[in-house]
Short mmCIF file of C-alpha atoms and ligand atoms in Angstrom, two decimals:
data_model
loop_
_atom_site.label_atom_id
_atom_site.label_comp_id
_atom_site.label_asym_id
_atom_site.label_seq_id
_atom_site.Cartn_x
_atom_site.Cartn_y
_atom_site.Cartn_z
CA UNK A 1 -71.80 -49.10 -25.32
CA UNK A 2 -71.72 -45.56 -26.35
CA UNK A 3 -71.07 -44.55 -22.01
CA UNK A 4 -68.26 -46.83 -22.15
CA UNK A 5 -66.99 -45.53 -25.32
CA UNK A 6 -66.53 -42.00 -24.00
CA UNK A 7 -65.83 -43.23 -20.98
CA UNK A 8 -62.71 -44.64 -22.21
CA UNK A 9 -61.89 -41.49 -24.56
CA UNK A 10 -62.46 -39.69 -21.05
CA UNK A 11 -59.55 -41.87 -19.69
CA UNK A 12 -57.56 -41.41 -22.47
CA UNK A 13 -57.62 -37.90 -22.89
CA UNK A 14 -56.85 -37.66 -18.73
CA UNK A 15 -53.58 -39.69 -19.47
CA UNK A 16 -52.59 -37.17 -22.09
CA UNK A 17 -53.13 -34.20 -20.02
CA UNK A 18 -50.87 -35.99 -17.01
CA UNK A 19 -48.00 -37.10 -19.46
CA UNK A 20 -48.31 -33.52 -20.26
CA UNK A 21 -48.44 -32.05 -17.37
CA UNK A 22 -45.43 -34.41 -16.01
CA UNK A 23 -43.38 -33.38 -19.18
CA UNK A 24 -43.62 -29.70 -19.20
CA UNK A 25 -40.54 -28.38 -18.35
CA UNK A 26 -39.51 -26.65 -14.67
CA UNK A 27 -37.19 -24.30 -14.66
CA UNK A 28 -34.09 -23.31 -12.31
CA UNK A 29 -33.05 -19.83 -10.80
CA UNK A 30 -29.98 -20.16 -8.40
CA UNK A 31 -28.50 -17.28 -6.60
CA UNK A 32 -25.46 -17.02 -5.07
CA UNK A 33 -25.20 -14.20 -2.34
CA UNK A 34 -21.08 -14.34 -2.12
CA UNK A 35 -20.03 -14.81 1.76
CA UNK A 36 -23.72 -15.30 3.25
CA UNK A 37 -22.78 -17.23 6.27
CA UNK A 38 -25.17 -19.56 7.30
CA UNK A 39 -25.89 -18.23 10.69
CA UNK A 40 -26.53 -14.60 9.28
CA UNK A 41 -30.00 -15.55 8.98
CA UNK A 42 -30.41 -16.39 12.29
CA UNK A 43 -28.24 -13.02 13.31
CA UNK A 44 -30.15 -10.52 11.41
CA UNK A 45 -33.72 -10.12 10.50
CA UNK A 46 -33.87 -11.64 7.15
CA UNK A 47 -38.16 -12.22 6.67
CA UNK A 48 -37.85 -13.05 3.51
CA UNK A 49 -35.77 -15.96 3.37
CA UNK A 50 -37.41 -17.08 5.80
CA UNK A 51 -40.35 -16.82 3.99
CA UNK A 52 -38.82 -19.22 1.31
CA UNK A 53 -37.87 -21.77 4.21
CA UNK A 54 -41.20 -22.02 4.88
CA UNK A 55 -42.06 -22.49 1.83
CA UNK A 56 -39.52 -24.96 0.69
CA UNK A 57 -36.32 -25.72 2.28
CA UNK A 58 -33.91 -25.03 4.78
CA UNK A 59 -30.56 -26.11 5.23
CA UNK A 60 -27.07 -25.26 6.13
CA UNK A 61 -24.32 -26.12 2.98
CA UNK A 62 -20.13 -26.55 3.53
CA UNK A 63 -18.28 -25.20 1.07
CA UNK A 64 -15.54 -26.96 -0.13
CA UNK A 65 -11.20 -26.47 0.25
CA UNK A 66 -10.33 -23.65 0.50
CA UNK A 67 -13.42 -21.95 1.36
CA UNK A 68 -12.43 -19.11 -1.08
CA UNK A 69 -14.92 -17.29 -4.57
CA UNK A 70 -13.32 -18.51 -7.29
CA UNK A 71 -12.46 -22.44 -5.88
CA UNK A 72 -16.12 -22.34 -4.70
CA UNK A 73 -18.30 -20.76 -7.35
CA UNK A 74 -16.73 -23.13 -9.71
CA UNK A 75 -17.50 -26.32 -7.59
CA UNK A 76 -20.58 -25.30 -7.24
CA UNK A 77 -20.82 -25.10 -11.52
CA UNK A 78 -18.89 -28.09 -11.56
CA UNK A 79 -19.57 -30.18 -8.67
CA UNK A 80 -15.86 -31.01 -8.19
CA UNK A 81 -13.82 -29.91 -5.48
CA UNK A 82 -10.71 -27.32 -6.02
CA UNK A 83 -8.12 -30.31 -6.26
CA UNK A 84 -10.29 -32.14 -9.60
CA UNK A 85 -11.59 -28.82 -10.76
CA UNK A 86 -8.44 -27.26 -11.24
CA UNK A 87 -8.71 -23.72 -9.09
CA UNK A 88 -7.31 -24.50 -5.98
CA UNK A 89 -7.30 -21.35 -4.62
CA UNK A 90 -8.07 -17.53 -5.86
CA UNK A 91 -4.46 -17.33 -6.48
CA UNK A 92 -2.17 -20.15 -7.22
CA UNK A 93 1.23 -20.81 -9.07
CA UNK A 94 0.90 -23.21 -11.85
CA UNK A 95 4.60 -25.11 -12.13
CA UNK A 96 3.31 -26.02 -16.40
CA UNK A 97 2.51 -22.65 -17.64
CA UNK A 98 4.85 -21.11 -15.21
CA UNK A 99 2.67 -18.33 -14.40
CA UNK A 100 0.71 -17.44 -11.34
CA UNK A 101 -3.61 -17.33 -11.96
CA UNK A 102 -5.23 -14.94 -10.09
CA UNK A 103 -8.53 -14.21 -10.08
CA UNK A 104 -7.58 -10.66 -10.50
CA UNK A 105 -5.48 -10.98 -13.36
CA UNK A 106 -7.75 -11.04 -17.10
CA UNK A 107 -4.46 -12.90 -18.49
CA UNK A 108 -4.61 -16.02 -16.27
CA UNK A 109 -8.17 -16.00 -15.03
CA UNK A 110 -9.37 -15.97 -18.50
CA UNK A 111 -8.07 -18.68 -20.30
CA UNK A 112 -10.22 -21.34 -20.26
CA UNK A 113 -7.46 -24.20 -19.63
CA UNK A 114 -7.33 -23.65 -15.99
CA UNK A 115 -10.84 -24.07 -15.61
CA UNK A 116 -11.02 -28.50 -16.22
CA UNK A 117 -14.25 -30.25 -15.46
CA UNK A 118 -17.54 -29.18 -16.87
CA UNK A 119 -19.52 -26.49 -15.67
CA UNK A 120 -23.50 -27.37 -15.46
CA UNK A 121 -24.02 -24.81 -18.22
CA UNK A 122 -22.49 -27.15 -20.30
CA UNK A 123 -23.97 -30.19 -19.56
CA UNK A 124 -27.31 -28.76 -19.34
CA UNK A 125 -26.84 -27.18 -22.94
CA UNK A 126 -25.60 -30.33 -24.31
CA UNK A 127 -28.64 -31.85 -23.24
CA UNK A 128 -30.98 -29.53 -24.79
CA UNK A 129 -31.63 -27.03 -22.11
CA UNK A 130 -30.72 -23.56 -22.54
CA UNK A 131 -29.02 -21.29 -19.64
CA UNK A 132 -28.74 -17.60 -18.96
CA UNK A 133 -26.09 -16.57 -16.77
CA UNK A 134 -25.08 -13.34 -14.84
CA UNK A 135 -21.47 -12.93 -13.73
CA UNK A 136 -21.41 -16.44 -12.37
CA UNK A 137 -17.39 -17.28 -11.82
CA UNK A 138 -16.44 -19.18 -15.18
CA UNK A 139 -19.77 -18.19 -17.17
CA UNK A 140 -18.03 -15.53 -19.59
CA UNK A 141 -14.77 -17.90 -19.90
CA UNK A 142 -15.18 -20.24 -23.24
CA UNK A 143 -14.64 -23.59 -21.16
CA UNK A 144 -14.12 -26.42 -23.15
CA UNK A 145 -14.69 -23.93 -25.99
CA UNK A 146 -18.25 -22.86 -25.21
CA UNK A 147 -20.15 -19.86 -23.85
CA UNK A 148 -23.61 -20.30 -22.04
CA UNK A 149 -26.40 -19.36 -24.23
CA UNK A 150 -26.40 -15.77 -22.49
CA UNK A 151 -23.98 -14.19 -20.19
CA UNK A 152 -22.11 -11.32 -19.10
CA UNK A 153 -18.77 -10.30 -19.26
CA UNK A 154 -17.24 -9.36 -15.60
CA UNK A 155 -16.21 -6.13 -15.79
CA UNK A 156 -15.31 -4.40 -12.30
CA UNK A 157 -15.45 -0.74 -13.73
CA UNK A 158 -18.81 -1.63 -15.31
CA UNK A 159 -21.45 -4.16 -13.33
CA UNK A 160 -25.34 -4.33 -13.34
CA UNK A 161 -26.95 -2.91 -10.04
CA UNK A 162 -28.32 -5.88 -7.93
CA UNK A 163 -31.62 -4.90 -9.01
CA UNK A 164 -30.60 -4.73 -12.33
CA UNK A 165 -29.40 -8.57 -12.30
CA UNK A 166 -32.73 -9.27 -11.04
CA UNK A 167 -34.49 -7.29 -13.98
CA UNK A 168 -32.46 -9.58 -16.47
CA UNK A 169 -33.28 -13.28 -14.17
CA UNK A 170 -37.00 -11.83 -14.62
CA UNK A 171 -36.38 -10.75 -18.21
CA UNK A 172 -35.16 -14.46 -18.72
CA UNK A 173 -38.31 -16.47 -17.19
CA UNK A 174 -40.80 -14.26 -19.04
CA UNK A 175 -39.38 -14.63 -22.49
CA UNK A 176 -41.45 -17.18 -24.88
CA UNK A 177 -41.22 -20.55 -23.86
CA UNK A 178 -39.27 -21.46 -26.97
CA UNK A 179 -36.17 -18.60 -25.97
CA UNK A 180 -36.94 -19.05 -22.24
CA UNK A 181 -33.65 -20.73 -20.62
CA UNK A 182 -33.83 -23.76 -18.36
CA UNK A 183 -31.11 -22.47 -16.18
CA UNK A 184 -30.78 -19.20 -14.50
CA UNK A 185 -27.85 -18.40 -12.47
CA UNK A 186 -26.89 -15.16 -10.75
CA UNK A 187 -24.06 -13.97 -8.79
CA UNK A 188 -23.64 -10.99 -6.12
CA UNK A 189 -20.55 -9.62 -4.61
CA UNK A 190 -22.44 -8.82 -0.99
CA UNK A 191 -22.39 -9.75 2.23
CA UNK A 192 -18.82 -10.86 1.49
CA UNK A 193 -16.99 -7.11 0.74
CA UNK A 194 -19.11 -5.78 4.26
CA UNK A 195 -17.60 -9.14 5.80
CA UNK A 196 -14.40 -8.02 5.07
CA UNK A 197 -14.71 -4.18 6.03
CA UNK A 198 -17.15 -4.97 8.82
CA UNK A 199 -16.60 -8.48 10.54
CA UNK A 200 -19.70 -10.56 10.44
CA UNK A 201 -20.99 -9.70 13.38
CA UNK A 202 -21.21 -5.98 12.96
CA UNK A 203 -24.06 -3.16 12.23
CA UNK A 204 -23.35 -2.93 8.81
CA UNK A 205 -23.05 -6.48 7.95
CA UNK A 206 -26.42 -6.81 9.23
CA UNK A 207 -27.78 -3.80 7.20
CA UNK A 208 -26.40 -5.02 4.12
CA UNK A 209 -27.50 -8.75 4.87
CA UNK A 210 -31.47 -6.72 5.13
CA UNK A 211 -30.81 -5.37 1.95
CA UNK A 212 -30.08 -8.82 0.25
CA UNK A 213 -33.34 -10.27 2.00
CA UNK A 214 -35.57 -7.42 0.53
CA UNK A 215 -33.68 -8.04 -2.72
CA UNK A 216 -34.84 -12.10 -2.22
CA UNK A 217 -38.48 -10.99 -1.18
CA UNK A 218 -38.56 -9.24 -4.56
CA UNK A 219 -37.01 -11.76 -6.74
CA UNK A 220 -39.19 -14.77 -4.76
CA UNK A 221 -42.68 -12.04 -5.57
CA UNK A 222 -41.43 -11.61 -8.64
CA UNK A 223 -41.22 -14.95 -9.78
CA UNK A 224 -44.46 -15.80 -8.23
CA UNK A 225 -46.59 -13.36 -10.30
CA UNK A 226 -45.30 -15.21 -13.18
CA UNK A 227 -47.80 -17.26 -14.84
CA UNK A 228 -45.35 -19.99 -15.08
CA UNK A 229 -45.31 -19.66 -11.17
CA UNK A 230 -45.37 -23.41 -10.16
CA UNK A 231 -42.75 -24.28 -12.57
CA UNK A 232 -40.06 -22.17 -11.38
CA UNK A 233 -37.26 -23.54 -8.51
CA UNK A 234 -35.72 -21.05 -6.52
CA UNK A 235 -32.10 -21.86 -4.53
CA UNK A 236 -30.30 -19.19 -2.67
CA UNK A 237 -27.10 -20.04 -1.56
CA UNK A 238 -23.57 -18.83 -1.10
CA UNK A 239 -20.05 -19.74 -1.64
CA UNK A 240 -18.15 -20.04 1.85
CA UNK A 241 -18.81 -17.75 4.69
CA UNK A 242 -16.75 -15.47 7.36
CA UNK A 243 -14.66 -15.42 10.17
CA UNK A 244 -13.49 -12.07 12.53
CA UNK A 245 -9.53 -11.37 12.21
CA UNK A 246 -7.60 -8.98 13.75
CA UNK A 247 -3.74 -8.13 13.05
CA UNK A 248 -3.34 -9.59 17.05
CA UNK A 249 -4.27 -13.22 15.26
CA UNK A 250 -0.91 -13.29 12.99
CA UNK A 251 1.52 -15.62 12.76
CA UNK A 252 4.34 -13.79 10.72
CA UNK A 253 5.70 -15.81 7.77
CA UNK A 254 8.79 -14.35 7.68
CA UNK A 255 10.27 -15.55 11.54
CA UNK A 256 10.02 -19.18 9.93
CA UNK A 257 9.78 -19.09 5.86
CA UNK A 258 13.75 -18.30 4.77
CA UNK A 259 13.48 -17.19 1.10
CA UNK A 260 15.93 -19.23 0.51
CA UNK A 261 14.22 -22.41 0.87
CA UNK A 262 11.47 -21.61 -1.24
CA UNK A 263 10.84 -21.51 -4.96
CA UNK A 264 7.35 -20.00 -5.37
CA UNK A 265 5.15 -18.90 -2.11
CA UNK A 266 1.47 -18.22 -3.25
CA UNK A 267 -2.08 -17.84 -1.42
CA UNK A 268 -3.44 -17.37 1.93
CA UNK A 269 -5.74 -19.49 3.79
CA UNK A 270 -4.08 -21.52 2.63
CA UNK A 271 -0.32 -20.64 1.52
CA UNK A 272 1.54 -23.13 -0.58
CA UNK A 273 4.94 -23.34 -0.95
CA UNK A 274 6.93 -24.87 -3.69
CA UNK A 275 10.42 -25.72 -1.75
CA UNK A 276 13.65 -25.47 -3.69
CA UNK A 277 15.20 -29.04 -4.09
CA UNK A 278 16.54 -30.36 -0.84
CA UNK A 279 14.95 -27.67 1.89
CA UNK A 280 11.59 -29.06 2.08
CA UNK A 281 11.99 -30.63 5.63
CA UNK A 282 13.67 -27.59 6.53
CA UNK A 283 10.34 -25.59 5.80
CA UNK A 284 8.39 -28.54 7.27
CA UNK A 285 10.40 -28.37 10.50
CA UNK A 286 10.72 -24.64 10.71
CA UNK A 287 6.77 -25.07 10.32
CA UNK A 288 5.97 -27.87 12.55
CA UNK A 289 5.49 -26.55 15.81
CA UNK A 290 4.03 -23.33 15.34
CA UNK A 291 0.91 -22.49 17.20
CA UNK A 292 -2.15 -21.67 15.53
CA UNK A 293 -1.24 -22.79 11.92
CA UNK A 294 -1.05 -26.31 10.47
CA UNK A 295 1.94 -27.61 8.31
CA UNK A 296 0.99 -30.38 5.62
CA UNK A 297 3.23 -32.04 3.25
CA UNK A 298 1.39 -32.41 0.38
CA UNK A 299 0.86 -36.03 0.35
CA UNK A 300 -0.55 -35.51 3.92
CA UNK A 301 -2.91 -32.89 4.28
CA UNK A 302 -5.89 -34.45 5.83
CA UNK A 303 -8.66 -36.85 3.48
CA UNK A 304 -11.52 -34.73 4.82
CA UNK A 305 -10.10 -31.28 2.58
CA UNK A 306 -10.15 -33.30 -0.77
CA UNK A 307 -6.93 -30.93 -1.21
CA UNK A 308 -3.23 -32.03 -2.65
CA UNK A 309 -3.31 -33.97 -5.64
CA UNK A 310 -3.68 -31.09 -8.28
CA UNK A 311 -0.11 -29.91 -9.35
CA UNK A 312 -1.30 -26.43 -8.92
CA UNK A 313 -0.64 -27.30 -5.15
CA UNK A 314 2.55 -26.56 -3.64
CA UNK A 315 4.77 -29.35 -2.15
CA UNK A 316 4.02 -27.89 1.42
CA UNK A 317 0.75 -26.36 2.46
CA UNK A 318 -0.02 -24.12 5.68
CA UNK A 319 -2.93 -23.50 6.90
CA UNK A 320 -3.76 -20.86 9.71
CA UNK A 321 -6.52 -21.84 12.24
CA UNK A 322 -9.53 -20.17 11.42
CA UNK A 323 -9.77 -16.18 12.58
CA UNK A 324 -5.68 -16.36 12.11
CA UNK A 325 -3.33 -14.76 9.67
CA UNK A 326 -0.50 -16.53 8.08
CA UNK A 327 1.69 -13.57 6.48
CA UNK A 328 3.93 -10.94 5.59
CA UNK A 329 1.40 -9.00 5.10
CA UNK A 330 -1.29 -8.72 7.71
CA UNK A 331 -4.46 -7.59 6.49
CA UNK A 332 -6.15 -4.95 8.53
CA UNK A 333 -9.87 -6.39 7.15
CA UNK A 334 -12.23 -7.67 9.98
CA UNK A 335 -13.65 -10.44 8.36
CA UNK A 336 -11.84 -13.23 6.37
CA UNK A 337 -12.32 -16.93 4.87
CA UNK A 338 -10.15 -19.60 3.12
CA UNK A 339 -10.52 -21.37 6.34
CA UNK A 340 -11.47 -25.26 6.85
CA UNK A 341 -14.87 -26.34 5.79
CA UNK A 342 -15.85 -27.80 8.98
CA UNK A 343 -15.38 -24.62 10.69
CA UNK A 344 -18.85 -23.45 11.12
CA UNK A 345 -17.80 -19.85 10.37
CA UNK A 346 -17.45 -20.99 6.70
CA UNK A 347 -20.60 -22.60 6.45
CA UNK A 348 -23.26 -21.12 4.19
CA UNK A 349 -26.86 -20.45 3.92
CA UNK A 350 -28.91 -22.85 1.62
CA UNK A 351 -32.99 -21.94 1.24
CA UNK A 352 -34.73 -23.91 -1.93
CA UNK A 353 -38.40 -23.79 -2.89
CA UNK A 354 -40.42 -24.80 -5.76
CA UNK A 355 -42.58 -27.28 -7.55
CA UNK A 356 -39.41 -29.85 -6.71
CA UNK A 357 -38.52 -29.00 -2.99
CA UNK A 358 -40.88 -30.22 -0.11
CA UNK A 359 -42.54 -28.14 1.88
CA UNK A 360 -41.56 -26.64 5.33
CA UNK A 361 -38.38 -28.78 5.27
CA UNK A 362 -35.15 -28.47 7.33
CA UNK A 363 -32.48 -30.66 6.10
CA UNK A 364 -29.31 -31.48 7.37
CA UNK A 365 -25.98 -30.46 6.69
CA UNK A 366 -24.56 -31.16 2.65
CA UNK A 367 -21.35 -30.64 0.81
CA UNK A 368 -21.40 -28.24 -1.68
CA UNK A 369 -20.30 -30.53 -4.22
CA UNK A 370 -23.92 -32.27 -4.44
CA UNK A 371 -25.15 -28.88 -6.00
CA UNK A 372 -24.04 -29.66 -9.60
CA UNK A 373 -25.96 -33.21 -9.11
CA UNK A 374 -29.24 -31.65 -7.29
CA UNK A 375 -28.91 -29.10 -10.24
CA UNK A 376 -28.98 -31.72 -12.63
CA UNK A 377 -32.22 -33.53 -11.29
CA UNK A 378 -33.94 -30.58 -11.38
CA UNK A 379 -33.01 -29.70 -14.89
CA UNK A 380 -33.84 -33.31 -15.82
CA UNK A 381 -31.02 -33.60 -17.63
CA UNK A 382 -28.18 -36.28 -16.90
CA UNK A 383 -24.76 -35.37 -14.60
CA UNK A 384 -21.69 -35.64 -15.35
CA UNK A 385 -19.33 -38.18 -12.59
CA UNK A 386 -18.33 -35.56 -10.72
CA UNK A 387 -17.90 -35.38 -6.60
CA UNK A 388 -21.24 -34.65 -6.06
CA UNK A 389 -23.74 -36.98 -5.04
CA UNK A 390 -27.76 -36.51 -5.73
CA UNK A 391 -28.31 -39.52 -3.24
CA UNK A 392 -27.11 -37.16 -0.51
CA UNK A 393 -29.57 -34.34 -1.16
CA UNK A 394 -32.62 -36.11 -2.14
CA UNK A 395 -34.43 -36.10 0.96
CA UNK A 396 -35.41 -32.65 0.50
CA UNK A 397 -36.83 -33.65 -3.09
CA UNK A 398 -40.77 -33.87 -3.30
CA UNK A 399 -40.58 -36.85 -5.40
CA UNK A 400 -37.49 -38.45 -5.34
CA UNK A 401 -36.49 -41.34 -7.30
CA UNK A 402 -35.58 -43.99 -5.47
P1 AMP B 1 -12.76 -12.96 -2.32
O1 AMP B 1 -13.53 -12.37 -1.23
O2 AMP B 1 -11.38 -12.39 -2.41
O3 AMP B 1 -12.71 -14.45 -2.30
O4 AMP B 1 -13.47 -12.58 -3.70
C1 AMP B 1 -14.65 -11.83 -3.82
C2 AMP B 1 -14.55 -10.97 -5.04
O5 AMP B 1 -14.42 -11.76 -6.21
C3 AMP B 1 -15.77 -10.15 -5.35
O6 AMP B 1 -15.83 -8.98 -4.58
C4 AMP B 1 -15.60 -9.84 -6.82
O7 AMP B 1 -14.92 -8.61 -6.99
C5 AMP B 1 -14.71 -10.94 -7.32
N1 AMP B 1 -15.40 -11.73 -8.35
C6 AMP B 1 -16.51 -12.46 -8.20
N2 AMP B 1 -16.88 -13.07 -9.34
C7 AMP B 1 -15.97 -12.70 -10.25
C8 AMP B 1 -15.79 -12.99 -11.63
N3 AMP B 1 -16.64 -13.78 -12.30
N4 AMP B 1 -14.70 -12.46 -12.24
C9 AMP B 1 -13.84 -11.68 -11.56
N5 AMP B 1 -13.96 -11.36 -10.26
C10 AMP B 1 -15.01 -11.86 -9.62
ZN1 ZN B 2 -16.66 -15.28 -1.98
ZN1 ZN B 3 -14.20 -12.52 0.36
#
């Protein structure tokens, strides 16, 4: 009697420790290295993330329209593409304010009613789980009124070394469980300024993409001397990636766009026009035949680029094939993006591992709207309806919930 007694204690006790075990909380580190083109791992020696695909995941990510920083770090945060999330492009007129946002402008970029949707800061802190942020596009913005827990303001004349960003991610997982934050999201400018300078297939692309992969090696040892270890996710991913230009590959705006015609011309890759009443088939037709850029009305552009329903979007949109320049203004950069999604020169590099991810596991292709959703899972915490889809990322779960 008295075996079967303690027997049963035994039993009950070994349920406690599991509900335990399955209710202690994992925690979520996501890195964005800006412009890390998905192929640069397979260009350049990067041992390190490698080392985390073989740990965990492996899998190559499409950023959404335009394949641009701001559009695409806020997508990611938001899991809604540029058209629903409000900033369609790093620079864009907006017909009700009357003003042009640009992400280089403190007026427009931070006011915090361009930025609609609800970044997964938000919902996570809603939800009870704290986040600590560095420099991540829209973190030091109060949307919808609030602040993550901790961030940083972006100030160009005044950043945090990479190193030092990783100091503060580290600084985050080892404070007391009670102040540790759930979410951990970090932002770095490189490889996409040696893109630009360089062209992605150059010497010093490939030095500075080393660089980020020793960074990563330290971050991933790092966070594995922790002794909260097997509770920590890791996801290293990027925001759109990069094509070569040259100022041969220009279409000149000026042979076809007659000032004339057009209220407000804004962006590139893509441009959008705002016609003045009446001349909008003239710009369409001036448009229409031109080699190596595309022409959309608005109403047209094509389902697969989620793009022209926002009124931030001019009536007419062009579009230069990717590599090309559609300008006044050539740039003489070697490297460029803004380009179509499906182009695989703005395709990005996705590695995950942790106690959520399986093991060794190459996944297909994703949108990078299914981010905010994955993010959610992970954070155990409920999504907002958004664009994203978990169902479309699950398979590289460990345990997914069918
Ligand atoms: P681009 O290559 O033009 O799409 O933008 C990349 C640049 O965006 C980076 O080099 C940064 O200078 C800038 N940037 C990134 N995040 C932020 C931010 N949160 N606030 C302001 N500028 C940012
Ligand atoms: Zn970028
Ligand atoms: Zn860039």
């Amino acid at each position: 009697m008295n075996k079967r007694l303690s027997l049963l204690a035994l039993a009950g006790w070994f349920c406690i420790l599991l509900f335990a075990q399955q209710s202690e909380k994992n925690y979520t580190v996501i890195v964005s290295l800006d412009g890390f083109r998905w192929d640069y791992a397979e260009m350049y020696e990067t041992p390190h993330l490698d080392r985390i695909a073989a740990r965990g995941v492996k899998a190559t990510m499409l950023p959404s329209y335009p394949a641009s920083t701001f559009p695409n770090h806020y997508t990611l945060a938001t899991g809604l593409v540029p058209d629903h999330h409000g900033i369609v492009n790093n620079s864009f007129w907006d017909p009700v304010t009357q003003l042009r946002y640009s992400m280089g402008d403190s007026l427009t970029r931070n006011n915090p009613d361009y930025y609609l949707g609800e970044p997964i800061w938000i919902t996570a802190q809603k939800q009870g789980v704290s986040t600590g942020i560095t420099y991540w596009v829209g973190s030091d913005i109060p949307i919808k009124g609030v602040f993550p827990d901790s961030y940083l303001f972006y100030d160009n004349s005044n950043l945090l070394s990479y190193e030092e960003r990783i100091d503060r991610t580290l600084a985050f997982l080892e404070r007391p469980e009670e102040e540790r934050p759930g979410l951990i999201m970090m932002y770095m400018e490189e490889p996409d300024g040696v893109g630009h300078r360089s062209g992605p297939v150059s010497e010093q692309t490939g030095q500075v993409v080393q660089y980020l992969d020793s960074l990563m090696g330290v971050l991933k040892d790092r966070i594995d001397a922790l002794p909260i270890a097997g509770r920590v996710n890791l996801i290293v991913t990027s925001d759109h990636g990069m094509a070569d230009i040259n100022t041969e590959r220009v279409v000149d705006m000026d042979l076809y766009l007659k000032p004339e015609w057009c209220e407000v011309i804004d962006g590139r890759a893509p441009t959008s026009v705002f016609s003045k009443p009446g001349y909008r088939d003239s710009i369409y037709l001036a448009l229409k035949d031109v080699p190596h850029i595309q022409v959309w009305k608005k109403e047209e552009i094509p389902a697969e680029l989620n793009y022209g329903t926002s009124d931030r979007i001019g009536d007419i949109v062009i579009a230069p094939d990717t590599g090309w320049q559609f300008t006044d203004r050539p740039s003489t950069s070697k490297g460029a993006h803004g380009f179509s999604p499906f182009s695989p020169e703005m395709q990005v590099i996705f590695r995950a591992y942790g106690p959520d991810f399986k093991e060794g596991y190459k996944s297909g292709t994703f949108v990078n709207v299914d981010i905010y959703p994955l993010l959610a899972w992970l954070l155990r915490i409920t999504p907002e309806q958004t664009d994203g889809r978990f169902e479309r990322v699950k398979q590289m779960i460990k345990f997914p919930i069918d």
